[in-house]
């Protein structure tokens, strides 16, 4: 059984690898988001253990990208409950299971074995809010049945809003999810909300003053 561990904290990565190898798994380690994505795409792993907070690309982005590419390798996310992140978010993005740090190694092992046994499971890939319909796998977006062309960034912003609907999305969580570690001006989220309003209709996205944005149902 081959496992990929994507974790940027060296001690955590080493401890995981050691423990999993002792259980007979073949383990590869990647320590940032882009490396993890690349390895998960091409490595032929039986499962991936994926941290959320990673340099370069978050674990959310890694798992979402894999699912968009119809890659259903079982993914177990490791989440630290902090900031805007909710441990269950990973499931919305296409992870199969999650554990909150700190976790027991025995529990991790049991969950991983269950995932490997279950194997790759394709999941529903259509999001719908009001008259908006979005297919992550094919990047298709429709407004009241009419296809709309969105740039990749516009698509990611809309995807983020739809997955969290009816919650209000903060500017910070948008920046983090869509732009990750790129250094961009804080206004960029507002600019893209503006682009989306032009393409989808003014009234589809509400601004909640001082908080963020929300889709209207
Ligand atoms: Ca981390």
mmCIF file of C-alpha atoms and ligand atoms in Angstrom:
data_model
loop_
_atom_site.group_PDB
_atom_site.id
_atom_site.type_symbol
_atom_site.label_atom_id
_atom_site.label_comp_id
_atom_site.label_asym_id
_atom_site.label_seq_id
_atom_site.Cartn_x
_atom_site.Cartn_y
_atom_site.Cartn_z
ATOM 1 C CA UNK A 1 0.000 0.000 0.000
ATOM 2 C CA UNK A 2 1.418 3.341 -1.030
ATOM 3 C CA UNK A 3 0.641 6.490 0.868
ATOM 4 C CA UNK A 4 1.445 10.116 0.197
ATOM 5 C CA UNK A 5 1.839 12.380 3.213
ATOM 6 C CA UNK A 6 1.669 16.121 2.492
ATOM 7 C CA UNK A 7 2.762 17.971 5.607
ATOM 8 C CA UNK A 8 5.052 20.962 6.006
ATOM 9 C CA UNK A 9 5.982 20.539 9.651
ATOM 10 C CA UNK A 10 9.127 18.388 9.469
ATOM 11 C CA UNK A 11 8.661 16.716 12.840
ATOM 12 C CA UNK A 12 5.043 15.820 12.154
ATOM 13 C CA UNK A 13 5.925 14.531 8.675
ATOM 14 C CA UNK A 14 8.775 12.412 10.007
ATOM 15 C CA UNK A 15 6.669 10.977 12.832
ATOM 16 C CA UNK A 16 3.846 10.089 10.432
ATOM 17 C CA UNK A 17 6.208 8.470 7.947
ATOM 18 C CA UNK A 18 7.932 6.469 10.662
ATOM 19 C CA UNK A 19 4.699 5.221 12.194
ATOM 20 C CA UNK A 20 3.094 4.366 8.863
ATOM 21 C CA UNK A 21 6.186 2.587 7.555
ATOM 22 C CA UNK A 22 6.254 0.531 10.734
ATOM 23 C CA UNK A 23 2.721 -0.585 9.795
ATOM 24 C CA UNK A 24 3.951 -1.742 6.399
ATOM 25 C CA UNK A 25 2.937 1.184 4.205
ATOM 26 C CA UNK A 26 5.251 2.600 1.579
ATOM 27 C CA UNK A 27 5.277 6.328 2.364
ATOM 28 C CA UNK A 28 6.327 9.338 0.305
ATOM 29 C CA UNK A 29 6.446 12.812 1.821
ATOM 30 C CA UNK A 30 5.839 16.169 0.180
ATOM 31 C CA UNK A 31 6.184 19.321 2.228
ATOM 32 C CA UNK A 32 4.270 21.928 0.263
ATOM 33 C CA UNK A 33 1.005 22.274 -1.656
ATOM 34 C CA UNK A 34 2.294 22.299 -5.258
ATOM 35 C CA UNK A 35 4.590 19.310 -4.617
ATOM 36 C CA UNK A 36 1.742 17.449 -2.948
ATOM 37 C CA UNK A 37 -0.613 18.112 -5.848
ATOM 38 C CA UNK A 38 1.922 16.967 -8.418
ATOM 39 C CA UNK A 39 2.717 13.788 -6.491
ATOM 40 C CA UNK A 40 -0.973 13.006 -5.886
ATOM 41 C CA UNK A 41 -1.691 13.460 -9.600
ATOM 42 C CA UNK A 42 0.957 11.113 -10.857
ATOM 43 C CA UNK A 43 2.030 8.925 -7.947
ATOM 44 C CA UNK A 44 -0.639 6.217 -8.091
ATOM 45 C CA UNK A 45 -1.174 6.275 -4.313
ATOM 46 C CA UNK A 46 -3.732 4.247 -2.405
ATOM 47 C CA UNK A 47 -4.449 7.243 -0.162
ATOM 48 C CA UNK A 48 -3.214 10.740 0.638
ATOM 49 C CA UNK A 49 -2.818 12.283 4.093
ATOM 50 C CA UNK A 50 -3.131 15.992 3.478
ATOM 51 C CA UNK A 51 -2.481 18.882 5.830
ATOM 52 C CA UNK A 52 -4.609 22.013 5.277
ATOM 53 C CA UNK A 53 -2.202 24.832 6.021
ATOM 54 C CA UNK A 54 0.599 24.283 3.516
ATOM 55 C CA UNK A 55 3.039 26.592 1.772
ATOM 56 C CA UNK A 56 2.245 27.422 -1.844
ATOM 57 C CA UNK A 57 -1.252 25.959 -2.059
ATOM 58 C CA UNK A 58 -3.656 25.027 0.737
ATOM 59 C CA UNK A 59 -4.784 21.462 1.275
ATOM 60 C CA UNK A 60 -8.276 22.616 0.265
ATOM 61 C CA UNK A 61 -6.971 23.765 -3.092
ATOM 62 C CA UNK A 62 -5.024 20.548 -3.571
ATOM 63 C CA UNK A 63 -8.020 18.300 -2.961
ATOM 64 C CA UNK A 64 -10.366 20.488 -4.970
ATOM 65 C CA UNK A 65 -7.995 20.511 -7.923
ATOM 66 C CA UNK A 66 -7.674 16.734 -7.810
ATOM 67 C CA UNK A 67 -11.453 16.317 -7.788
ATOM 68 C CA UNK A 68 -11.861 18.796 -10.631
ATOM 69 C CA UNK A 69 -9.489 16.605 -12.567
ATOM 70 C CA UNK A 70 -11.642 13.571 -11.722
ATOM 71 C CA UNK A 71 -8.914 12.155 -9.517
ATOM 72 C CA UNK A 72 -10.684 10.290 -6.702
ATOM 73 C CA UNK A 73 -7.689 9.069 -4.708
ATOM 74 C CA UNK A 74 -8.890 8.749 -1.082
ATOM 75 C CA UNK A 75 -7.857 11.849 0.879
ATOM 76 C CA UNK A 76 -7.730 12.210 4.650
ATOM 77 C CA UNK A 77 -7.281 15.812 5.709
ATOM 78 C CA UNK A 78 -5.447 16.909 8.812
ATOM 79 C CA UNK A 79 -6.866 20.115 10.146
ATOM 80 C CA UNK A 80 -5.845 22.455 12.897
ATOM 81 C CA UNK A 81 -8.980 24.195 14.122
ATOM 82 C CA UNK A 82 -7.950 27.796 13.781
ATOM 83 C CA UNK A 83 -8.888 31.017 12.051
ATOM 84 C CA UNK A 84 -11.668 30.789 9.527
ATOM 85 C CA UNK A 85 -11.160 27.125 8.955
ATOM 86 C CA UNK A 86 -13.701 24.611 9.940
ATOM 87 C CA UNK A 87 -12.628 21.016 10.101
ATOM 88 C CA UNK A 88 -15.569 19.867 8.038
ATOM 89 C CA UNK A 89 -14.808 22.256 5.172
ATOM 90 C CA UNK A 90 -12.392 19.747 3.693
ATOM 91 C CA UNK A 91 -15.283 17.381 3.050
ATOM 92 C CA UNK A 92 -17.023 20.035 0.929
ATOM 93 C CA UNK A 93 -13.895 20.338 -1.130
ATOM 94 C CA UNK A 94 -13.797 16.635 -1.831
ATOM 95 C CA UNK A 95 -11.810 15.074 0.998
ATOM 96 C CA UNK A 96 -13.076 11.674 2.194
ATOM 97 C CA UNK A 97 -12.340 12.078 5.879
ATOM 98 C CA UNK A 98 -10.600 14.405 8.280
ATOM 99 C CA UNK A 99 -8.852 14.391 11.615
ATOM 100 C CA UNK A 100 -8.260 17.367 13.859
ATOM 101 C CA UNK A 101 -4.756 17.891 15.190
ATOM 102 C CA UNK A 102 -3.635 16.663 17.631
ATOM 103 C CA UNK A 103 -4.921 13.182 16.797
ATOM 104 C CA UNK A 104 -4.134 9.692 17.966
ATOM 105 C CA UNK A 105 -1.980 7.658 15.623
ATOM 106 C CA UNK A 106 -4.156 4.598 16.224
ATOM 107 C CA UNK A 107 -7.221 6.516 15.046
ATOM 108 C CA UNK A 108 -5.352 7.807 11.992
ATOM 109 C CA UNK A 109 -4.346 4.273 11.113
ATOM 110 C CA UNK A 110 -7.896 2.936 11.455
ATOM 111 C CA UNK A 111 -9.318 5.750 9.304
ATOM 112 C CA UNK A 112 -6.637 5.288 6.662
ATOM 113 C CA UNK A 113 -7.233 1.552 6.462
ATOM 114 C CA UNK A 114 -10.941 2.196 6.037
ATOM 115 C CA UNK A 115 -10.259 4.682 3.243
ATOM 116 C CA UNK A 116 -7.889 2.373 1.425
ATOM 117 C CA UNK A 117 -10.424 -0.466 1.678
ATOM 118 C CA UNK A 118 -13.191 1.702 0.312
ATOM 119 C CA UNK A 119 -10.985 2.919 -2.549
ATOM 120 C CA UNK A 120 -11.638 5.838 -4.847
ATOM 121 C CA UNK A 121 -15.210 7.163 -4.643
ATOM 122 C CA UNK A 122 -16.440 9.629 -7.246
ATOM 123 C CA UNK A 123 -18.752 12.233 -5.732
ATOM 124 C CA UNK A 124 -21.478 14.570 -6.819
ATOM 125 C CA UNK A 125 -19.918 17.535 -8.489
ATOM 126 C CA UNK A 126 -22.705 20.006 -9.087
ATOM 127 C CA UNK A 127 -23.371 23.026 -6.879
ATOM 128 C CA UNK A 128 -26.648 24.924 -7.125
ATOM 129 C CA UNK A 129 -27.741 28.150 -5.432
ATOM 130 C CA UNK A 130 -30.820 29.994 -6.642
ATOM 131 C CA UNK A 131 -30.536 30.102 -10.433
ATOM 132 C CA UNK A 132 -26.784 29.478 -10.363
ATOM 133 C CA UNK A 133 -25.383 26.110 -11.308
ATOM 134 C CA UNK A 134 -21.681 25.245 -11.175
ATOM 135 C CA UNK A 135 -19.927 22.017 -12.168
ATOM 136 C CA UNK A 136 -16.467 21.916 -10.595
ATOM 137 C CA UNK A 137 -15.282 19.039 -12.766
ATOM 138 C CA UNK A 138 -15.992 20.708 -16.105
ATOM 139 C CA UNK A 139 -15.822 24.361 -15.004
ATOM 140 C CA UNK A 140 -19.291 24.985 -16.422
ATOM 141 C CA UNK A 141 -21.363 27.755 -14.938
ATOM 142 C CA UNK A 142 -24.975 28.524 -15.809
ATOM 143 C CA UNK A 143 -27.245 31.366 -14.767
ATOM 144 C CA UNK A 144 -30.914 30.456 -15.125
ATOM 145 C CA UNK A 145 -29.951 27.772 -17.620
ATOM 146 C CA UNK A 146 -27.727 30.044 -19.729
ATOM 147 C CA UNK A 147 -23.994 29.256 -19.851
ATOM 148 C CA UNK A 148 -21.678 32.021 -18.645
ATOM 149 C CA UNK A 149 -17.969 32.332 -19.391
ATOM 150 C CA UNK A 150 -15.867 32.959 -16.313
ATOM 151 C CA UNK A 151 -12.119 33.338 -15.989
ATOM 152 C CA UNK A 152 -10.370 30.809 -13.760
ATOM 153 C CA UNK A 153 -10.235 33.272 -10.864
ATOM 154 C CA UNK A 154 -13.840 34.319 -11.255
ATOM 155 C CA UNK A 155 -14.774 30.655 -11.265
ATOM 156 C CA UNK A 156 -12.822 30.003 -8.057
ATOM 157 C CA UNK A 157 -14.417 32.973 -6.305
ATOM 158 C CA UNK A 158 -17.898 31.800 -7.284
ATOM 159 C CA UNK A 159 -17.078 28.220 -6.301
ATOM 160 C CA UNK A 160 -15.973 29.451 -2.877
ATOM 161 C CA UNK A 161 -19.194 31.455 -2.395
ATOM 162 C CA UNK A 162 -21.395 28.567 -3.537
ATOM 163 C CA UNK A 163 -19.747 25.952 -1.358
ATOM 164 C CA UNK A 164 -20.251 28.095 1.707
ATOM 165 C CA UNK A 165 -23.723 29.289 0.906
ATOM 166 C CA UNK A 166 -25.753 30.458 2.853
ATOM 167 C CA UNK A 167 -22.833 31.528 5.048
ATOM 168 C CA UNK A 168 -21.214 34.928 4.629
ATOM 169 C CA UNK A 169 -17.738 34.604 3.154
ATOM 170 C CA UNK A 170 -15.078 36.933 4.516
ATOM 171 C CA UNK A 171 -12.637 38.751 2.269
ATOM 172 C CA UNK A 172 -9.812 36.968 4.101
ATOM 173 C CA UNK A 173 -11.147 33.494 3.415
ATOM 174 C CA UNK A 174 -11.623 34.395 -0.270
ATOM 175 C CA UNK A 175 -8.085 35.723 -0.511
ATOM 176 C CA UNK A 176 -6.701 32.679 1.183
ATOM 177 C CA UNK A 177 -8.638 30.154 -0.845
ATOM 178 C CA UNK A 178 -8.410 31.750 -4.288
ATOM 179 C CA UNK A 179 -5.075 33.547 -4.162
ATOM 180 C CA UNK A 180 -3.347 31.443 -1.487
ATOM 181 C CA UNK A 181 0.151 32.627 -0.771
ATOM 182 C CA UNK A 182 0.347 34.987 -3.786
ATOM 183 C CA UNK A 183 0.881 38.517 -2.609
ATOM 184 C CA UNK A 184 -2.043 40.512 -3.939
ATOM 185 C CA UNK A 185 -3.692 43.747 -2.928
ATOM 186 C CA UNK A 186 -6.496 43.291 -0.397
ATOM 187 C CA UNK A 187 -8.904 44.904 -2.893
ATOM 188 C CA UNK A 188 -8.568 42.082 -5.364
ATOM 189 C CA UNK A 189 -11.476 40.163 -3.803
ATOM 190 C CA UNK A 190 -13.752 43.197 -4.215
ATOM 191 C CA UNK A 191 -12.608 43.630 -7.797
ATOM 192 C CA UNK A 192 -13.516 40.030 -8.633
ATOM 193 C CA UNK A 193 -16.858 40.276 -6.870
ATOM 194 C CA UNK A 194 -17.460 43.236 -9.203
ATOM 195 C CA UNK A 195 -16.579 41.154 -12.272
ATOM 196 C CA UNK A 196 -18.922 38.387 -11.108
ATOM 197 C CA UNK A 197 -21.778 40.821 -10.517
ATOM 198 C CA UNK A 198 -21.373 42.076 -14.062
ATOM 199 C CA UNK A 199 -21.499 38.553 -15.478
ATOM 200 C CA UNK A 200 -24.082 36.961 -13.188
ATOM 201 C CA UNK A 201 -26.328 39.905 -12.419
ATOM 202 C CA UNK A 202 -25.952 42.738 -9.901
ATOM 203 C CA UNK A 203 -28.228 41.267 -7.263
ATOM 204 C CA UNK A 204 -26.809 37.779 -6.985
ATOM 205 C CA UNK A 205 -24.054 38.690 -4.540
ATOM 206 C CA UNK A 206 -24.806 40.708 -1.420
ATOM 207 C CA UNK A 207 -22.161 42.743 0.363
ATOM 208 C CA UNK A 208 -22.471 42.370 4.126
ATOM 209 C CA UNK A 209 -20.813 45.562 5.317
ATOM 210 C CA UNK A 210 -17.728 44.971 7.418
ATOM 211 C CA UNK A 211 -18.046 41.188 7.082
ATOM 212 C CA UNK A 212 -17.918 39.950 3.506
ATOM 213 C CA UNK A 213 -20.131 38.546 0.766
ATOM 214 C CA UNK A 214 -23.026 36.184 0.420
ATOM 215 C CA UNK A 215 -24.967 34.719 -2.474
ATOM 216 C CA UNK A 216 -28.684 35.444 -2.588
ATOM 217 C CA UNK A 217 -30.791 32.319 -2.745
HETATM 218 CA CA1 LIG B 1 0.827 22.887 8.104
#
